[in-house]
CSV table of C-alpha atoms in Angstrom, one decimal:
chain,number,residue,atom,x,y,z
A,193,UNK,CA,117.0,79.7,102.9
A,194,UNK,CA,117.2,81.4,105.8
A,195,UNK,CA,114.1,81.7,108.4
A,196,UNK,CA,111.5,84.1,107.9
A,197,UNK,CA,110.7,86.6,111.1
A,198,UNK,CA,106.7,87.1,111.0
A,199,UNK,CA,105.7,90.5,109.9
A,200,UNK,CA,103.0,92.7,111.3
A,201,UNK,CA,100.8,94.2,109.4
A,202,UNK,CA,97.7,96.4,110.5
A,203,UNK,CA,95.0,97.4,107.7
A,204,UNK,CA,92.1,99.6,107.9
A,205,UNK,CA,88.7,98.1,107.8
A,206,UNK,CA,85.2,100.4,107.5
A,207,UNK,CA,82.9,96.8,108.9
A,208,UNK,CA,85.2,95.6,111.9
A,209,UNK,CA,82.6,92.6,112.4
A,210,UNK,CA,82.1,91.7,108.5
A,211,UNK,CA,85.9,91.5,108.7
A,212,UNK,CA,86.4,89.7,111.2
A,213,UNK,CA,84.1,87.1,110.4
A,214,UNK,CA,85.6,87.0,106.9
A,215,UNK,CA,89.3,86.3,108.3
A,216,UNK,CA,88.1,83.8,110.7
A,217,UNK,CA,85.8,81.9,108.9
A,218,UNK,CA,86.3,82.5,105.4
A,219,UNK,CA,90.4,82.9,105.4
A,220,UNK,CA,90.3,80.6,108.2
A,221,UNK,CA,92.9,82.9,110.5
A,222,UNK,CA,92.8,82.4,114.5
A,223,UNK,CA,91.9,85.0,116.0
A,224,UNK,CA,94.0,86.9,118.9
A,225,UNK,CA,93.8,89.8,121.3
A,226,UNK,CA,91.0,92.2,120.2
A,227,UNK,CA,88.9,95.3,121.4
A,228,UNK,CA,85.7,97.0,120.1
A,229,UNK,CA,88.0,98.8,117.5
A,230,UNK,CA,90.8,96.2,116.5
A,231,UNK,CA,91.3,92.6,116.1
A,232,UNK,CA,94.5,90.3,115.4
A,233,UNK,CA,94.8,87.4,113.6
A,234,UNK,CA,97.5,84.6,113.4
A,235,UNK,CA,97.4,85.6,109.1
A,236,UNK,CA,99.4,82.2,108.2
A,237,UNK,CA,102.1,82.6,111.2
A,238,UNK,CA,102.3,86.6,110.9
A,239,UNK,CA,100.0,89.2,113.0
A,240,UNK,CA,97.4,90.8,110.9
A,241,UNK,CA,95.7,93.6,112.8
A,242,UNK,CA,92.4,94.8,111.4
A,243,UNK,CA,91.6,98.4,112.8
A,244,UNK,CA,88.9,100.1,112.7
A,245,UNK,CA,88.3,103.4,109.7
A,246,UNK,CA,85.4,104.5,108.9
A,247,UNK,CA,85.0,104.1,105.1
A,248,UNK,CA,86.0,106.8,102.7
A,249,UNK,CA,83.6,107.9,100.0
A,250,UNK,CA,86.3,108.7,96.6
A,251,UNK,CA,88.5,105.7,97.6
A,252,UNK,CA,89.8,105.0,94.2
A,253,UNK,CA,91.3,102.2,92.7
A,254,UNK,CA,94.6,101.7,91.0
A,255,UNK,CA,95.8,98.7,88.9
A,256,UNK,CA,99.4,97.1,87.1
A,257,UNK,CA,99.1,95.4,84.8
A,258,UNK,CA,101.3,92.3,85.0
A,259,UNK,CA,100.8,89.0,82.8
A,260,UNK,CA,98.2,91.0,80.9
A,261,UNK,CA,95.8,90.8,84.6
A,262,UNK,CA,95.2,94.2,86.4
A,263,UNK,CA,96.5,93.4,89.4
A,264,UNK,CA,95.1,95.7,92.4
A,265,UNK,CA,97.5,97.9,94.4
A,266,UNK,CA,98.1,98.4,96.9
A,267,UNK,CA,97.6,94.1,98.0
A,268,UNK,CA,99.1,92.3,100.9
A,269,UNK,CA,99.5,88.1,101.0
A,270,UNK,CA,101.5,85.2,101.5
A,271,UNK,CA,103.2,83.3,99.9
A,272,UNK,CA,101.8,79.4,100.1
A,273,UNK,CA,103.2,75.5,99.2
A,274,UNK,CA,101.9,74.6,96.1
A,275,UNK,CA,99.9,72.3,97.2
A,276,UNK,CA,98.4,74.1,100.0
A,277,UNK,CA,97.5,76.9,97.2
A,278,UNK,CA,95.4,75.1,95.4
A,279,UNK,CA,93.3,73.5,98.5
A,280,UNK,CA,92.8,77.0,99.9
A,281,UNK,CA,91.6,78.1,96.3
A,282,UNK,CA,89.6,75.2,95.9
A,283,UNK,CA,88.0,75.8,99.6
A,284,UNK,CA,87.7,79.8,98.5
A,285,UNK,CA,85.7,78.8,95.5
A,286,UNK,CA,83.7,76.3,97.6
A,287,UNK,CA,82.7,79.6,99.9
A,288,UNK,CA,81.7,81.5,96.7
A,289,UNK,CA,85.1,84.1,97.1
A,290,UNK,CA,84.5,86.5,93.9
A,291,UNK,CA,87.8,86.5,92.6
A,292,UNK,CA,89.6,89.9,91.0
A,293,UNK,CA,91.6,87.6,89.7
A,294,UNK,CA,91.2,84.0,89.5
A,295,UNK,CA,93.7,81.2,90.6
A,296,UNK,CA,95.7,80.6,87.3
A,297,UNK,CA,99.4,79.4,86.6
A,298,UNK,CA,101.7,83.0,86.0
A,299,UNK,CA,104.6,82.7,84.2
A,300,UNK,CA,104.1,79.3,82.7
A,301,UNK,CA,107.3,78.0,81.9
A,302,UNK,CA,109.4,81.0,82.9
A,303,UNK,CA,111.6,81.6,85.8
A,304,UNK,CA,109.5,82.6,88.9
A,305,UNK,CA,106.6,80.6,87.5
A,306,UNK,CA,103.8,80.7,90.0
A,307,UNK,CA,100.3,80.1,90.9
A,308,UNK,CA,98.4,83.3,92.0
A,309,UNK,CA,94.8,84.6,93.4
A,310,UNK,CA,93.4,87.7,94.1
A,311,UNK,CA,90.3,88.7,96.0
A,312,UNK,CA,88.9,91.3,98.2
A,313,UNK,CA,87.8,91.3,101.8
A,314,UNK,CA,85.0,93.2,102.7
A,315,UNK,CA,86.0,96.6,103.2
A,316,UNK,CA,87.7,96.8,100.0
A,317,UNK,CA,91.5,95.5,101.0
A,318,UNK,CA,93.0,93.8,98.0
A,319,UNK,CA,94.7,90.4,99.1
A,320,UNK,CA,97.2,88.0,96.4
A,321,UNK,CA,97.7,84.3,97.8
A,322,UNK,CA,100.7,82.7,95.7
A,323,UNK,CA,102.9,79.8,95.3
A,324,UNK,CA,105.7,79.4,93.6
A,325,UNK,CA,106.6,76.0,91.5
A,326,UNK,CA,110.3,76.4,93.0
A,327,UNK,CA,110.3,78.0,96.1
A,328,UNK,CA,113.9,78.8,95.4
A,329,UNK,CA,112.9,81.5,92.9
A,330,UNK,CA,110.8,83.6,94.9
A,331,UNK,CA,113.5,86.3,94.4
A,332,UNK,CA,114.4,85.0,91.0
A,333,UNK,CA,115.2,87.3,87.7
């Protein structure tokens, strides 16, 4: 496989503390460079930015439905060792994370079978954690 380049991703956030305290403590990301309107985060060894929005009143939400779960889109993630998927879930549940959708076992038996999670932070950006029983079918069909 070859070897992943970090992305960079920069998200809007309406509570720039609320946030920040939730991917530092909660999601457990170190935090970078910041200012009174942005902060970065080392998101799993990519650079998360949140910036600053203020929040929009008729945001509405959109779902797919996929394994018979609405799944929230748009969502943003990585993609996690199976083991180290089901610690972070189990240390999620332990900080009383509501779930959108709870960890479960998608797939089950098929190609691209995969543990998956997904939750909210606090301004309302959906996030899926995954693993994959096979890493090497992360792009399977």
């Amino acid at each position: 496989m070859e070897t992943v380049s970090p992305f960079h991703l920069a998200i809007p956030v309406y509570n720039l503390n609320e946030c920040q305290l939730f991917y530092r403590d909660i999601l457990g990301c170190e935090e970078g460079r910041s200012s009174g309107h942005w902060v970065d985060f080392n998101f799993f060894g990519h650079q998360l930015v949140i910036h600053f929005k203020p929040k929009e009143e008729n945001k509405s939400l959109h779902t797919n439905t996929v394994d018979g779960k609405d799944v929230p889109v748009p969502h943003f993630g990585v993609v996690l060792n199976w083991d180290v998927f089901h610690a972070f879930a189990e240390n999620l549940k332990s900080k009383n994370i509501t779930f959108v959708i709870e960890p479960y076992i998608r797939f089950k038996g098929l190609v691209g079978e995969q543990a998956t999670m997904f939750f909210y932070d606090p301004s309302g950006n959906a996030l899926e954690f995954k693993a994959f029983k096979d890493i090497g079918q992360l792009f399977a069909k």
